[in-house]
Amino acid sequence: MSSNGEIIRVRRYFEMNRRDMLRGAAAVGAAGMLGLGGMGKARAATDINFVGWEGYDSFLVGGGFDEAKGYTFQKTLISSTDEIITKLRLDSSAVDVCTPYFVNDDFLAEEGLLAPLDLAQIPNFEKIHPTIKQYAESNMSQDGTWYACPFTYGSLCMVYDSKEIPAPTSWADLMKPEYKGKAAITADYQGNIFAMARVLGIANPHRMTRDELAKTTELMIDLKKNHLKAIAPSYGDLINMYVNKEIVISQGWEPLSAWIGDGETVKIAYPKEGSFGFIEGYGIGKGSSKSADAYALIDNALSLQGQLAGADLNSMPVVTAEAMEKAGPASKAIYDYNDLEGYFNGKTLIMQMYPLDEEGDLAIWDDYQEAWEKVLKA
Amino acid sequence: MGLTPAFAVFGVFFALPMAYLLVVTFWRIRRYRLTPDFTFANYQNVYGDYLHALVFTIVIAFVIACITTLLAFAIAYLIRFRSGLFGQVILLSALATLFGGYLVKIYAWKAMLGAQGSVNLLLITLGLIDQPIEWLLYSPTAVILTLVHFMLPFALLPILAGLRGISEAPLEAARDLGAGPWRITKDIVLPQCRTSLFAAFTLSFLIPAGDYVTPRLVGGTETFMVGNFIENLFIGRMNAPMGAALAFSTLLACALVLLFVNWLLKRVFTPKWGH
């Protein structure tokens, strides 16, 4: 009854007597014990916050390393390399292992977002092939201190349907009239700008003048408006386009041909202007409280089991000399481990970070991103 | 007092973040870092660089909202007035599509609209075309189809609720006085469910206007919507001030469209017996 004498309807969802209460207490106790048991298990496992491309964690956990050591991966999978910068900026200490884009490593180190690596805690670092180290060093290390550890490499090369067309020899082949509406690129702006800049004869696409960048942008707009079927948001979508016979030529990545499968005839080609080469590395977020675990995982990624597991699962290449020797025939068919120098200094080109600050007439990083937006808007 | 928790939740999780984002629109980026300032340069850049994308987005969202609202009204009308018990089956069928999930629907349309998709295969089998229609997928058409399909159940519910609230008495009175179905719909049904139509339009306009996944997956090279650029400004270019300015400009443009549609609906569907 309310204070003013009106009857208030109280809805009672349950009636409780002493027996019910005791029964309930017993049930809560049992649930609590079960819960505590579960918590005990959870405490034994170590959560590792991983930020990177899907599949890039496979090297870290190769040979069941995560299960053996009790690591549970909390993965934040990215759709563009810039997302890692955003995540690191939000809280670098919350990122235990990440796969930053290798040209960004210097910038991330300067910004205090990546921890300097203690190579003593990565004994397998010594096993990395000297050529890989040589080409990774300029981007991944500063004054002799490494901020990322190479674990695989590759390039944004050309991909084509060998049943439909002959092997392309130039990025300009994307603009051949006969492939109009049958060509595609991915949304990787660095690779796209690189390719079109090289078509224009620009030696170093990462150090273009604003005028050169404007010309490159015009060429990309022409490519987009007059030749492309689509800009694929992912390699999965690109594969679908090949499988559905919607495209015959595209920009792509070496593992693509293996991912499509044996029944398909999609192959890779290296254009005469060179492909956009990259070396992928693992970094540790500055301030991560689990850096010891991160080191253990990175060391495992460079062990024979880690390297081969990553290569088998993703069709990506390995970086240690021993893994190159032991790699399976499928891996060796895609990657010529005997001519790494030719790969990094012929088939592909390894780039440095774009200028960050104004430097004469040189375009800066934001100009490149703005150029890509212009292409999308056109 | 009773509403205090609701206001607190609204304030902490909506009003405050929005206010912060509004403040950020006047800040600058210096060497990829957020720097407090008071400048209108971000808004100037938005109107200089992104106006085309903004207008394109508003137009495509408007088309989607119009088609969705019309279809939803037709289905709701069928359920309420024409199909008897079968109406429940139609309603359940429409709502069942909600279980499919957003991405599943996008990929389903991708599979249907592709060069080797079921739509093209059907048309070829029927002898209506010789070659697959190329513009079905990776085009604005694909974006519109996918989003109309996605939004339809959301638009259907408020309209059906509005139609169910219409009393039989004026409908029977109109029939007795000799009004035909179209006259009854125009002068009684539509005016009485005007607010429901507006709610349905609002839902099916705002969600596509902010969408950036569908245009990326089924849109072609020329179907990038403003959401794609907002995403790129925040994540790719790390330019939160410009991204926020573009987001607020989009909000403003959406609000203007909705005000216009509300005015139009009021003007067109005012009950005739009120005059």
XYZ file of C-alpha atoms in Angstrom, chain B:
275
model
C 14.543 11.143 -10.918
C 13.287 8.087 -12.764
C 14.947 9.161 -15.982
C 18.293 10.059 -14.392
C 20.033 6.755 -15.266
C 18.834 7.046 -18.866
C 20.099 10.624 -19.106
C 23.398 9.587 -17.494
C 23.888 6.778 -20.016
C 22.904 9.090 -22.876
C 25.233 11.810 -21.616
C 28.268 9.632 -20.949
C 28.045 7.335 -23.946
C 26.579 9.629 -26.583
C 26.474 13.347 -25.801
C 29.967 13.670 -24.309
C 31.806 11.702 -27.045
C 29.880 13.640 -29.689
C 30.744 16.935 -28.001
C 34.407 15.909 -27.900
C 34.296 14.956 -31.564
C 32.734 18.326 -32.363
C 35.557 20.091 -30.528
C 38.108 17.995 -32.459
C 36.683 19.279 -35.754
C 38.295 22.630 -34.932
C 41.699 21.123 -34.099
C 44.619 20.462 -36.404
C 47.060 17.674 -37.174
C 50.716 18.535 -36.866
C 53.164 15.799 -37.871
C 50.413 13.212 -37.582
C 49.524 14.290 -34.030
C 46.312 15.869 -32.790
C 46.899 19.524 -31.810
C 44.297 21.739 -30.090
C 43.421 24.810 -32.152
C 40.393 26.757 -33.302
C 40.201 26.657 -37.065
C 37.478 26.201 -39.643
C 40.020 24.869 -42.148
C 38.762 21.282 -41.727
C 35.244 22.288 -42.721
C 36.625 24.292 -45.653
C 38.594 21.238 -46.790
C 35.552 19.025 -46.404
C 33.471 21.258 -48.654
C 36.352 21.623 -51.078
C 37.489 18.004 -51.283
C 34.611 15.774 -50.223
C 31.487 17.575 -51.410
C 31.143 15.231 -54.384
C 31.375 12.145 -52.160
C 28.918 13.684 -49.694
C 26.356 14.518 -52.386
C 26.767 11.088 -54.001
C 26.219 9.415 -50.615
C 23.132 11.472 -49.834
C 21.657 10.751 -53.272
C 22.303 7.006 -53.115
C 21.000 6.787 -49.507
C 17.906 8.774 -50.560
C 17.227 6.387 -53.449
C 17.690 3.377 -51.138
C 15.371 4.900 -48.510
C 12.666 5.703 -51.097
C 12.713 2.204 -52.624
C 12.849 0.521 -49.202
C 9.987 2.596 -47.779
C 7.811 1.988 -50.846
C 8.445 -1.767 -50.784
C 7.979 -1.942 -47.022
C 4.682 -0.070 -47.323
C 3.486 -2.427 -50.055
C 4.355 -5.507 -47.982
C 2.897 -4.036 -44.788
C -0.289 -3.079 -46.662
C -0.577 -6.610 -47.978
C -0.115 -8.063 -44.514
C -2.582 -5.666 -42.863
C -5.371 -5.495 -45.416
C -5.118 -8.220 -48.020
C -3.651 -11.476 -46.849
C -5.513 -12.503 -43.689
C -3.678 -15.229 -41.807
C -1.207 -15.566 -44.643
C 0.015 -12.107 -43.590
C 1.747 -13.646 -40.589
C 3.661 -15.959 -42.900
C 4.754 -12.994 -45.027
C 5.802 -11.097 -41.898
C 7.762 -14.046 -40.547
C 9.450 -14.572 -43.913
C 10.488 -10.927 -44.018
C 11.769 -10.965 -40.453
C 13.571 -14.275 -40.960
C 16.005 -12.475 -43.253
C 17.246 -10.612 -40.158
C 18.841 -13.844 -38.969
C 21.110 -13.905 -42.000
C 23.430 -11.178 -40.796
C 24.790 -8.214 -42.645
C 27.899 -9.701 -44.262
C 26.092 -12.891 -45.217
C 23.586 -10.810 -47.188
C 26.344 -8.867 -48.914
C 28.137 -12.030 -49.982
C 24.843 -13.642 -51.000
C 24.210 -10.738 -53.380
C 27.791 -10.958 -54.587
C 27.209 -14.585 -55.471
C 23.922 -13.794 -57.207
C 24.986 -10.735 -59.182
C 28.398 -11.880 -60.422
C 29.225 -12.741 -64.008
C 28.612 -16.396 -63.157
C 25.958 -15.615 -60.578
C 22.442 -17.003 -60.492
C 20.838 -13.842 -61.920
C 22.995 -13.858 -65.028
C 22.726 -17.632 -65.420
C 18.938 -17.420 -65.190
C 18.759 -14.654 -67.787
C 21.059 -16.593 -70.118
C 19.064 -19.814 -69.618
C 15.844 -17.968 -70.411
C 17.495 -16.675 -73.557
C 17.008 -13.053 -72.543
C 20.721 -12.241 -72.812
C 23.706 -13.782 -74.592
C 26.469 -12.435 -72.390
C 26.431 -11.846 -68.602
C 25.386 -8.323 -67.620
C 28.589 -6.744 -66.330
C 27.073 -3.858 -64.402
C 25.036 -5.976 -62.009
C 27.967 -6.359 -59.620
C 30.602 -3.770 -58.689
C 28.236 -0.916 -59.413
C 25.867 1.492 -57.638
C 23.048 -0.891 -58.642
C 24.604 -3.636 -56.533
C 24.954 -1.279 -53.547
C 21.311 -0.213 -53.847
C 20.023 -3.793 -54.200
C 22.049 -5.059 -51.254
C 21.117 -2.238 -48.923
C 17.426 -2.273 -49.867
C 17.359 -5.981 -49.055
C 19.170 -5.364 -45.775
C 16.959 -2.450 -44.688
C 13.576 -3.876 -45.727
C 12.695 -5.705 -42.464
C 13.706 -2.650 -40.426
C 11.406 -0.440 -42.487
C 8.581 -2.963 -42.507
C 8.078 -3.079 -38.738
C 7.244 0.606 -38.040
C 4.966 0.824 -41.078
C 3.111 -2.335 -40.100
C 2.723 -1.007 -36.560
C 1.295 2.215 -38.020
C -1.132 0.362 -40.287
C -2.313 -1.862 -37.460
C -3.192 1.267 -35.507
C -5.671 2.382 -38.162
C -9.240 1.793 -37.093
C -11.596 -0.081 -39.407
C -14.382 2.490 -38.874
C -13.168 5.284 -41.191
C -12.187 2.703 -43.809
C -15.653 1.163 -43.797
C -17.272 4.591 -43.761
C -15.243 5.602 -46.815
C -16.166 2.385 -48.613
C -19.832 2.918 -47.779
C -19.585 6.387 -49.240
C -18.219 4.948 -52.466
C -14.472 5.634 -52.138
C -12.249 3.286 -54.145
C -9.136 1.515 -52.761
C -6.744 4.150 -54.081
C -8.785 7.016 -52.617
C -8.972 5.233 -49.260
C -5.245 4.607 -49.254
C -4.401 8.168 -50.258
C -6.821 9.993 -48.004
C -7.056 7.730 -44.948
C -4.325 5.108 -44.746
C -1.272 7.140 -45.769
C -2.085 10.217 -43.659
C -2.661 8.027 -40.617
C 0.627 6.174 -40.939
C 2.677 9.232 -41.904
C 4.854 9.111 -38.793
C 5.517 5.402 -39.375
C 6.501 6.124 -42.964
C 8.863 8.801 -41.720
C 10.379 6.428 -39.130
C 10.892 3.790 -41.831
C 12.411 6.320 -44.205
C 14.713 7.649 -41.487
C 16.031 4.192 -40.644
C 16.547 3.200 -44.249
C 18.214 6.506 -45.029
C 20.580 6.956 -42.074
C 22.068 3.466 -42.027
C 23.018 3.418 -45.748
C 24.291 7.009 -45.483
C 26.835 5.865 -42.901
C 27.652 2.507 -44.461
C 31.145 1.864 -45.748
C 31.294 -1.919 -45.967
C 28.693 -2.537 -48.676
C 30.150 -0.056 -51.195
C 33.584 -1.544 -50.642
C 32.438 -5.110 -51.227
C 29.873 -4.799 -54.007
C 30.368 -1.236 -55.259
C 32.613 -0.721 -58.227
C 35.464 1.669 -58.771
C 33.127 4.655 -58.612
C 30.907 3.779 -55.674
C 32.961 5.020 -52.746
C 30.693 6.638 -50.193
C 31.435 9.204 -47.540
C 31.842 6.494 -44.864
C 34.838 5.129 -46.774
C 36.527 8.519 -46.625
C 35.694 9.077 -42.947
C 37.241 5.696 -42.185
C 40.318 6.499 -44.239
C 40.730 9.915 -42.621
C 40.618 8.460 -39.115
C 42.629 5.279 -39.697
C 44.708 5.783 -42.838
C 45.604 9.451 -42.712
C 45.345 9.742 -38.919
C 43.530 13.014 -39.513
C 40.823 12.893 -36.855
C 39.916 16.609 -37.184
C 39.095 16.308 -40.874
C 37.400 12.924 -40.340
C 35.270 14.432 -37.565
C 34.450 17.488 -39.696
C 33.355 15.204 -42.534
C 31.270 13.123 -40.102
C 29.529 16.213 -38.720
C 28.959 17.572 -42.208
C 27.351 14.258 -43.136
C 25.173 14.440 -40.021
C 24.084 17.949 -40.960
C 23.310 16.941 -44.551
C 21.303 13.940 -43.305
C 19.368 16.129 -40.872
C 18.478 18.540 -43.685
C 17.241 15.709 -45.887
C 15.121 14.300 -43.060
C 13.637 17.718 -42.284
C 12.730 18.079 -45.944
C 11.175 14.600 -46.123
C 9.192 15.244 -42.940
C 7.909 18.525 -44.372
C 7.037 16.821 -47.652
C 5.179 13.975 -45.959
C 3.220 16.454 -43.835
C 2.326 18.458 -46.902
C 1.306 15.523 -49.062
C -0.359 13.316 -46.469
C -2.326 15.759 -44.338
C -5.756 14.193 -43.646
C -8.237 15.708 -46.029
C -11.001 15.878 -43.422
C -8.852 18.353 -41.485
C -9.406 21.065 -44.114
